Amino acid sequence: MPRINSSSELEKLRQGILANRDPQKPCITLCAGSACHATGSGDVAASIEAEIEKQGLSAAVDVRKTGCHGFCERGPIIVNHPEESCYFQIKPEDAPEIVSQAVKDKKVIERLLYTDPNTNEKIIYESEIPFYKNQERLVFGSNGSIDPKSIDDYLAIGGYSGLEKALSRMAPEQILEEIKKSNLRGRGGGGFPAGRKWEESRNASGNEKYVIVNADEGDPGAYMDRSLLEGNPHSVLEGLMIGAYAIGSHKGYIYVRQEYPLAVANLAIAIKQAEEYGFLGENILGSGFDFKISVHKGAGAFVCGESSALMTALEGRAGEPRPKYIHTAVKGVWDNPSVLNNVETWANVPLIINKGADWFTQIGTEKSKGTKIFSLVGKITNTGLVEVPMGMTLRDIIYKIGGGIPRGKKFKAVQTGGPSGGCIPENLLDLEVGFDELTKAGSMMGSGGMIVMDEDTCMVDVARYFIDFLTDESCGKCVPCREGLRQMLKILTNITEGKGNEGDIALLEELSEVAKEASLCALGTSAPNPFLSTVRYFRDEYEAHINEKRCPALSCKELIAYYIDPDKCQACMICARKCPADAVDGGKKKIHIIDQEKCTKCGTCFEVCPSRFSAVQKISGEPVPSPISEEKRIITGKSKEK
Amino acid sequence: MSEILVRIDGKEVKAKEGMTVLEAAQSAGISIPTLCHHEKLEPFGGCRLCIVEVQVGDWTKRVVSCVYMVEENLIVRTRSEKIDKIRKMILELQLCHAPDSPELLDLANEYGADKNRFEKEASFCIHCGLCVRYCAEVKKKNAVGFIDRGIRKEICFIPEIASKECWDCKECFQLCPTEALQAAFVLTKSLISAPPSLESASKE
Amino acid sequence: MDNDRIDQIIDKHQSEASSLIQVLLAIQSENHWLPKEALKRISEKLQVPLTRIQHVATFYKAFSLVPKGQHEIHICMGTACHVRGATRVLDTVQDLTGIKPGETDLDFKFSLETVNCLGCCALGPVMEIDGKTHGKMAPGETADVLKSYE
């Protein structure tokens, strides 16, 4: 790969790449993101490539393994170019048909198309599918067009033109002004104006300044950053380079979770390729600007997503946060000015520099500009990653894009903001996503996790779950968080086990107040939010657990029992065979009874009982009916008499 | 270093630039309770007991005084209903680990903290960090350190270093507000042998 | 793991104290655990007190100071998986293997860990064994999956 030393050489390179690409040439793109990989996209890719070779089409058809398309529920996903027809849930056996029909004969394969569940209509083009139609995929959209392991693919779609513009036609102060004007706010959860942070570092004194990518995406249920890094790593690198130039930094760090091996691998490839072209290193594009990036892997600690803890981890120490009275933008890594921003924040920078702050501020709301990527997961029909303009309502995201709640269940709450956030009930679904709206309702937008919950979710258990998570992840340095969470977890666990007491809610509220006021870092100060928001909107559930020892959602193991209704049981033996604890007593034509002593409440019987019988029930807050007599258990004749 | 004028509990205090609110208060004889603070060690900010209310212009907030730097015209209140409530809870959360600690009990008296509010915990350590920090920063031996995180965090001696250094030192013992340090040392002793000079002299 | 190999890894990271975590990750990945001798060697070569190494090695979940089993079972306890019933899957796996998260069985066959979000939320509940993702797990299926690792 030649070293590119100037703007004109870059343009020549880009034109050269484009000249070698025929947009009309058949190309099969295949999503190779982690989720699709887990459903077998690797095998699908191999079988398609083998089939193409078998049919002698290797020169005529390209295969491109791209980044995540976002519609993870329906993977593996294929898009045929240039037609743009889109196929879902592909298996290796489909390869011959795909290659023959879709590429050679140019026919659409009906059975692999997306079917709209409301209209039963089959949709051919990705952009017309409701999941995609209502999104605005400015940052994430390129994932589907490029092979993340190819810098040339990135260049072909205009990559590194932002860097070129910044280095050759803008002064650092101009870049700073543009980012300030755009009102780009941090996408990692804090929502702090990036331009202000950059300016603080630029003006701070220090020999060395650092720019850092926070890729320690720890919120469980959120994987936007993972998919961006796996699918379009260069967009993040380019943003980082522009930021470094604006601030006056020559060294960048990418702190990425070691639990994301594909992201680590693709980043390493991207950095190496950028170095080969000379986009990293000395005298970039002949501008005189030097910049190097190193990747630092995390070692499994959620608290390291907190910026001061991350910086302490970069120094090779245990990731304990530091007092925030002096901003890390002024005194960060080794007490040097350090600008830390989230992956998605950095990925927005090239767009803003290329298209201008005025363009960016047209999107979104007054205080929240641009788009946000959310991971829409949980009890939702269309699970996946969605990018929408700020200001879209939760209702539109969950129903128009997400397709609502599956299996005919009723919506209960949507949890946003990860462990620092809270639950939003049905009557508030018209809230707009953005930095400030959700906070007023007791939650926050956070890094973008959006977990949908239905009538089967116990909200007390949700609070316990998050407090359990935070107790495990707390660094343990300060009392309000370490000791406060210790006690909160005990109380919440007791409540879910039917050991709750009068006064528990008041004590939890007191512990919450101290943690909010006096904790060392944002993990501690926001830790009580899951409890506070669930008790605000679902207090009746807490009271049922404490006063009646009943779990309204029929979820908390200690408070429920599984019971087979003798009137409905047809003695089919399915549950008896599947029960992992051998707790179902019965036989063919002998009505089944669950031995409550042996039952481990795993719920298997409930899942496997044929829906036409629906004989297995969950009971809570009342005793299990006594078993019927042995004679009554025998089913006589072909059908049951009542 | 320039002089900075602050007001603590209504009293005018002349502080120096770079001083923390705690240092400024102490210099003027105003007491703020602390547990993890020691004048020979870098401020830790772990116990949060020294939390105070500060006002800059119209804006009031609560900050931890051992790490908060003085600012011009800062108004500080070392006691208030909210501050006292926070300190009471911090003490109650500590007391369930070390209900017999004289230092904690004195403070408990002052703030009305109930040592039986929470169920007793197995570990005495209140994680003030004095022993770990003293050994690292003053003695520079690093014989005792922290392990793990969150509610599983504990102090732990390195037996090989302790066997060489601790017998003749034990300066950290008087710093510990509870019996945790001594307990940890007794545990460590069972893993190592006494240095040859002491072995003949006495047997414990 | 012998000292030469440890020295090689340290040199690859410029023998800087700040590379401590990266060095430990490399050793953990190759050796599957961190023996005390390795920690002592790192302390000497990086000039870092053993207390700091001990803290780092116990603070971060990726490290193990005891040998692990042949097959590492990771059960995702992320919110999306939790909401889809991950706890029931964990309970069943605990019963079948006889170990709790963080433990290894006596034959050194299985080690069990919970992890917070593997990023495959569409497939929840997710169980990962030796890096292979098993999605849409139900308690009744776990026995069969584990048997395939005999």
Tab-separated table of C-alpha atoms in Angstrom, chain B:
chain	number	residue	atom	x	y	z
B	1	MET	CA	1.233	30.928	46.692
B	2	SER	CA	-1.558	33.432	46.867
B	3	GLU	CA	-3.935	33.849	49.732
B	4	ILE	CA	-7.577	32.818	49.349
B	5	LEU	CA	-10.323	34.088	51.604
B	6	VAL	CA	-13.040	31.617	52.545
B	7	ARG	CA	-15.833	31.615	55.092
B	8	ILE	CA	-16.280	28.477	57.221
B	9	ASP	CA	-19.268	28.321	59.600
B	10	GLY	CA	-19.468	32.080	59.521
B	11	LYS	CA	-15.802	32.535	60.376
B	12	GLU	CA	-13.392	34.189	57.963
B	13	VAL	CA	-10.430	31.952	57.208
B	14	LYS	CA	-7.281	32.907	55.338
B	15	ALA	CA	-6.280	29.895	53.252
B	16	LYS	CA	-3.520	29.347	50.744
B	17	GLU	CA	-4.000	28.384	47.115
B	18	GLY	CA	-3.772	24.616	46.742
B	19	MET	CA	-5.209	23.926	50.200
B	20	THR	CA	-8.191	21.662	50.645
B	21	VAL	CA	-11.253	22.836	52.555
B	22	LEU	CA	-10.356	20.349	55.306
B	23	GLU	CA	-6.848	21.770	55.663
B	24	ALA	CA	-8.223	25.299	55.727
B	25	ALA	CA	-10.732	24.387	58.446
B	26	GLN	CA	-8.118	22.566	60.509
B	27	SER	CA	-5.778	25.554	60.259
B	28	ALA	CA	-8.504	27.710	61.786
B	29	GLY	CA	-9.282	25.220	64.538
B	30	ILE	CA	-12.658	24.251	63.028
B	31	SER	CA	-13.219	20.537	63.356
B	32	ILE	CA	-14.620	18.319	60.607
B	33	PRO	CA	-14.877	14.600	61.379
B	34	THR	CA	-12.641	12.250	59.363
B	35	LEU	CA	-11.809	8.548	59.339
B	36	CYS	CA	-9.558	7.946	56.349
B	37	HIS	CA	-7.553	11.165	56.607
B	38	HIS	CA	-3.979	11.375	57.885
B	39	GLU	CA	-1.676	14.373	57.609
B	40	LYS	CA	1.235	12.230	56.411
B	41	LEU	CA	-0.775	10.633	53.611
B	42	GLU	CA	-2.322	11.748	50.343
B	43	PRO	CA	-6.045	12.432	50.797
B	44	PHE	CA	-8.104	9.317	50.065
B	45	GLY	CA	-11.717	10.464	49.874
B	46	GLY	CA	-13.060	7.044	50.820
B	47	CYS	CA	-15.061	7.402	54.041
B	48	ARG	CA	-16.931	10.554	52.903
B	49	LEU	CA	-17.403	11.569	56.536
B	50	CYS	CA	-15.788	14.965	55.986
B	51	ILE	CA	-18.555	15.937	53.554
B	52	VAL	CA	-19.574	19.611	53.887
B	53	GLU	CA	-21.897	22.060	52.212
B	54	VAL	CA	-20.292	24.700	50.017
B	55	GLN	CA	-21.743	27.668	48.255
B	56	VAL	CA	-20.195	29.385	45.270
B	57	GLY	CA	-22.340	32.362	44.287
B	58	ASP	CA	-25.922	31.103	44.241
B	59	TRP	CA	-25.011	27.468	43.817
B	60	THR	CA	-24.988	25.157	46.863
B	61	LYS	CA	-23.622	21.647	46.724
B	62	ARG	CA	-22.122	19.015	48.990
B	63	VAL	CA	-18.461	18.130	48.568
B	64	VAL	CA	-15.903	15.974	50.308
B	65	SER	CA	-13.646	18.476	52.075
B	66	CYS	CA	-10.432	16.433	52.153
B	67	VAL	CA	-10.130	16.580	48.359
B	68	TYR	CA	-11.972	19.789	47.479
B	69	MET	CA	-9.681	22.766	46.838
B	70	VAL	CA	-10.468	26.161	48.332
B	71	GLU	CA	-11.767	28.823	45.977
B	72	GLU	CA	-12.052	32.589	46.388
B	73	ASN	CA	-15.215	33.586	48.272
B	74	LEU	CA	-16.185	30.007	49.069
B	75	ILE	CA	-18.786	29.714	51.827
B	76	VAL	CA	-18.562	26.475	53.799
B	77	ARG	CA	-20.974	24.974	56.296
B	78	THR	CA	-19.595	21.995	58.214
B	79	ARG	CA	-22.942	21.038	59.763
B	80	SER	CA	-26.491	21.040	58.434
B	81	GLU	CA	-29.507	18.772	58.627
B	82	LYS	CA	-28.543	17.020	55.417
B	83	ILE	CA	-24.852	16.747	56.307
B	84	ASP	CA	-25.648	15.287	59.693
B	85	LYS	CA	-28.044	12.783	58.173
B	86	ILE	CA	-25.386	11.614	55.727
B	87	ARG	CA	-22.742	11.294	58.437
B	88	LYS	CA	-25.141	9.339	60.654
B	89	MET	CA	-25.813	6.814	57.897
B	90	ILE	CA	-22.124	6.471	57.010
B	91	LEU	CA	-21.374	5.685	60.638
B	92	GLU	CA	-24.205	3.167	60.886
B	93	LEU	CA	-22.948	1.434	57.744
B	94	GLN	CA	-19.443	1.215	59.253
B	95	LEU	CA	-20.580	0.181	62.713
B	96	CYS	CA	-22.090	-3.057	61.500
B	97	HIS	CA	-18.518	-4.087	60.675
B	98	ALA	CA	-16.757	-2.666	63.718
B	99	PRO	CA	-19.302	-2.067	66.497
B	100	ASP	CA	-16.591	-1.838	69.167
B	101	SER	CA	-14.330	0.706	67.523
B	102	PRO	CA	-13.796	3.565	70.008
B	103	GLU	CA	-13.345	6.079	67.202
B	104	LEU	CA	-16.587	5.081	65.511
B	105	LEU	CA	-18.501	4.969	68.793
B	106	ASP	CA	-17.412	8.501	69.724
B	107	LEU	CA	-18.630	9.823	66.396
B	108	ALA	CA	-21.806	7.726	66.722
B	109	ASN	CA	-22.573	9.517	69.958
B	110	GLU	CA	-22.248	12.902	68.368
B	111	TYR	CA	-24.440	12.069	65.363
B	112	GLY	CA	-26.970	9.802	67.036
B	113	ALA	CA	-25.930	6.792	64.998
B	114	ASP	CA	-27.355	3.420	66.010
B	115	LYS	CA	-24.696	0.720	65.968
B	116	ASN	CA	-27.354	-1.983	65.693
B	117	ARG	CA	-29.182	-0.530	62.716
B	118	PHE	CA	-27.761	-3.099	60.330
B	119	GLU	CA	-27.055	-6.779	60.830
B	120	LYS	CA	-23.490	-7.477	61.887
B	121	GLU	CA	-21.053	-8.237	59.082
B	122	ALA	CA	-18.273	-10.809	59.224
B	123	SER	CA	-15.401	-8.507	58.249
B	124	PHE	CA	-14.151	-5.821	60.694
B	125	CYS	CA	-12.403	-3.782	58.043
B	126	ILE	CA	-13.926	-0.384	57.275
B	127	HIS	CA	-11.586	0.250	54.354
B	128	CYS	CA	-10.148	3.525	55.557
B	129	GLY	CA	-6.994	2.416	53.745
B	130	LEU	CA	-4.708	3.938	56.365
B	131	CYS	CA	-2.600	0.806	56.759
B	132	VAL	CA	-2.174	0.211	53.021
B	133	ARG	CA	-1.382	3.837	52.283
B	134	TYR	CA	0.990	4.263	55.227
B	135	CYS	CA	2.987	1.212	54.234
B	136	ALA	CA	3.142	2.390	50.619
B	137	GLU	CA	3.665	6.124	51.032
B	138	VAL	CA	5.585	6.478	54.320
B	139	LYS	CA	7.391	3.177	54.935
B	140	LYS	CA	7.533	2.383	51.217
B	141	LYS	CA	7.528	-1.344	51.956
B	142	ASN	CA	4.186	-2.312	50.350
B	143	ALA	CA	3.701	-5.188	52.732
B	144	VAL	CA	-0.071	-4.889	52.897
B	145	GLY	CA	-2.505	-4.109	50.110
B	146	PHE	CA	-6.103	-4.307	48.945
B	147	ILE	CA	-7.540	-7.247	47.105
B	148	ASP	CA	-10.684	-7.620	45.025
B	149	ARG	CA	-13.379	-4.954	44.763
B	150	GLY	CA	-16.761	-3.875	46.063
B	151	ILE	CA	-18.194	-5.808	48.970
B	152	ARG	CA	-15.514	-8.477	48.554
B	153	LYS	CA	-12.678	-5.998	49.021
B	154	GLU	CA	-10.298	-6.848	51.858
B	155	ILE	CA	-6.794	-6.019	53.072
B	156	CYS	CA	-4.124	-8.634	52.663
B	157	PHE	CA	-0.492	-8.893	53.730
B	158	ILE	CA	2.097	-10.306	51.344
B	159	PRO	CA	3.541	-13.064	53.545
B	160	GLU	CA	7.053	-12.913	52.045
B	161	ILE	CA	7.371	-9.162	52.599
B	162	ALA	CA	5.607	-9.200	55.969
B	163	SER	CA	7.993	-11.837	57.287
B	164	LYS	CA	10.903	-9.506	56.557
B	165	GLU	CA	9.471	-6.126	57.456
B	166	CYS	CA	6.488	-6.275	59.781
B	167	TRP	CA	7.882	-7.850	62.952
B	168	ASP	CA	10.101	-4.881	63.689
B	169	CYS	CA	7.704	-2.261	62.387
B	170	LYS	CA	3.969	-2.593	63.155
B	171	GLU	CA	3.656	1.203	62.896
B	172	CYS	CA	0.382	0.799	61.015
B	173	PHE	CA	-1.245	-0.977	63.986
B	174	GLN	CA	-1.991	2.235	65.850
B	175	LEU	CA	-3.599	3.745	62.782
B	176	CYS	CA	-6.303	1.087	62.483
B	177	PRO	CA	-9.642	2.240	63.941
B	178	THR	CA	-10.821	-1.380	64.283
B	179	GLU	CA	-9.260	-4.774	64.947
B	180	ALA	CA	-9.135	-5.673	61.258
B	181	LEU	CA	-5.447	-5.000	60.745
B	182	GLN	CA	-4.340	-6.977	63.752
B	183	ALA	CA	-6.616	-9.828	62.711
B	184	ALA	CA	-5.120	-9.821	59.210
B	185	PHE	CA	-1.636	-9.883	60.670
B	186	VAL	CA	-2.407	-12.813	62.964
B	187	LEU	CA	-3.691	-14.705	59.917
B	188	THR	CA	-0.528	-13.872	58.005
B	189	LYS	CA	1.693	-14.996	60.895
B	190	SER	CA	0.207	-18.470	60.601
B	191	LEU	CA	1.570	-18.620	57.054
B	192	ILE	CA	5.105	-17.429	57.729
B	193	SER	CA	7.839	-18.046	60.286
B	194	ALA	CA	9.384	-15.421	62.551
B	195	PRO	CA	12.752	-13.967	61.449
B	196	PRO	CA	15.696	-15.936	62.913
B	197	SER	CA	16.561	-13.151	65.398
B	198	LEU	CA	13.230	-13.486	67.139
B	199	GLU	CA	12.736	-17.231	66.884
B	200	SER	CA	15.081	-18.008	69.749
B	201	ALA	CA	14.071	-14.989	71.791
B	202	SER	CA	10.338	-15.610	72.196
B	203	LYS	CA	7.592	-17.894	70.978
B	204	GLU	CA	4.062	-16.626	70.593
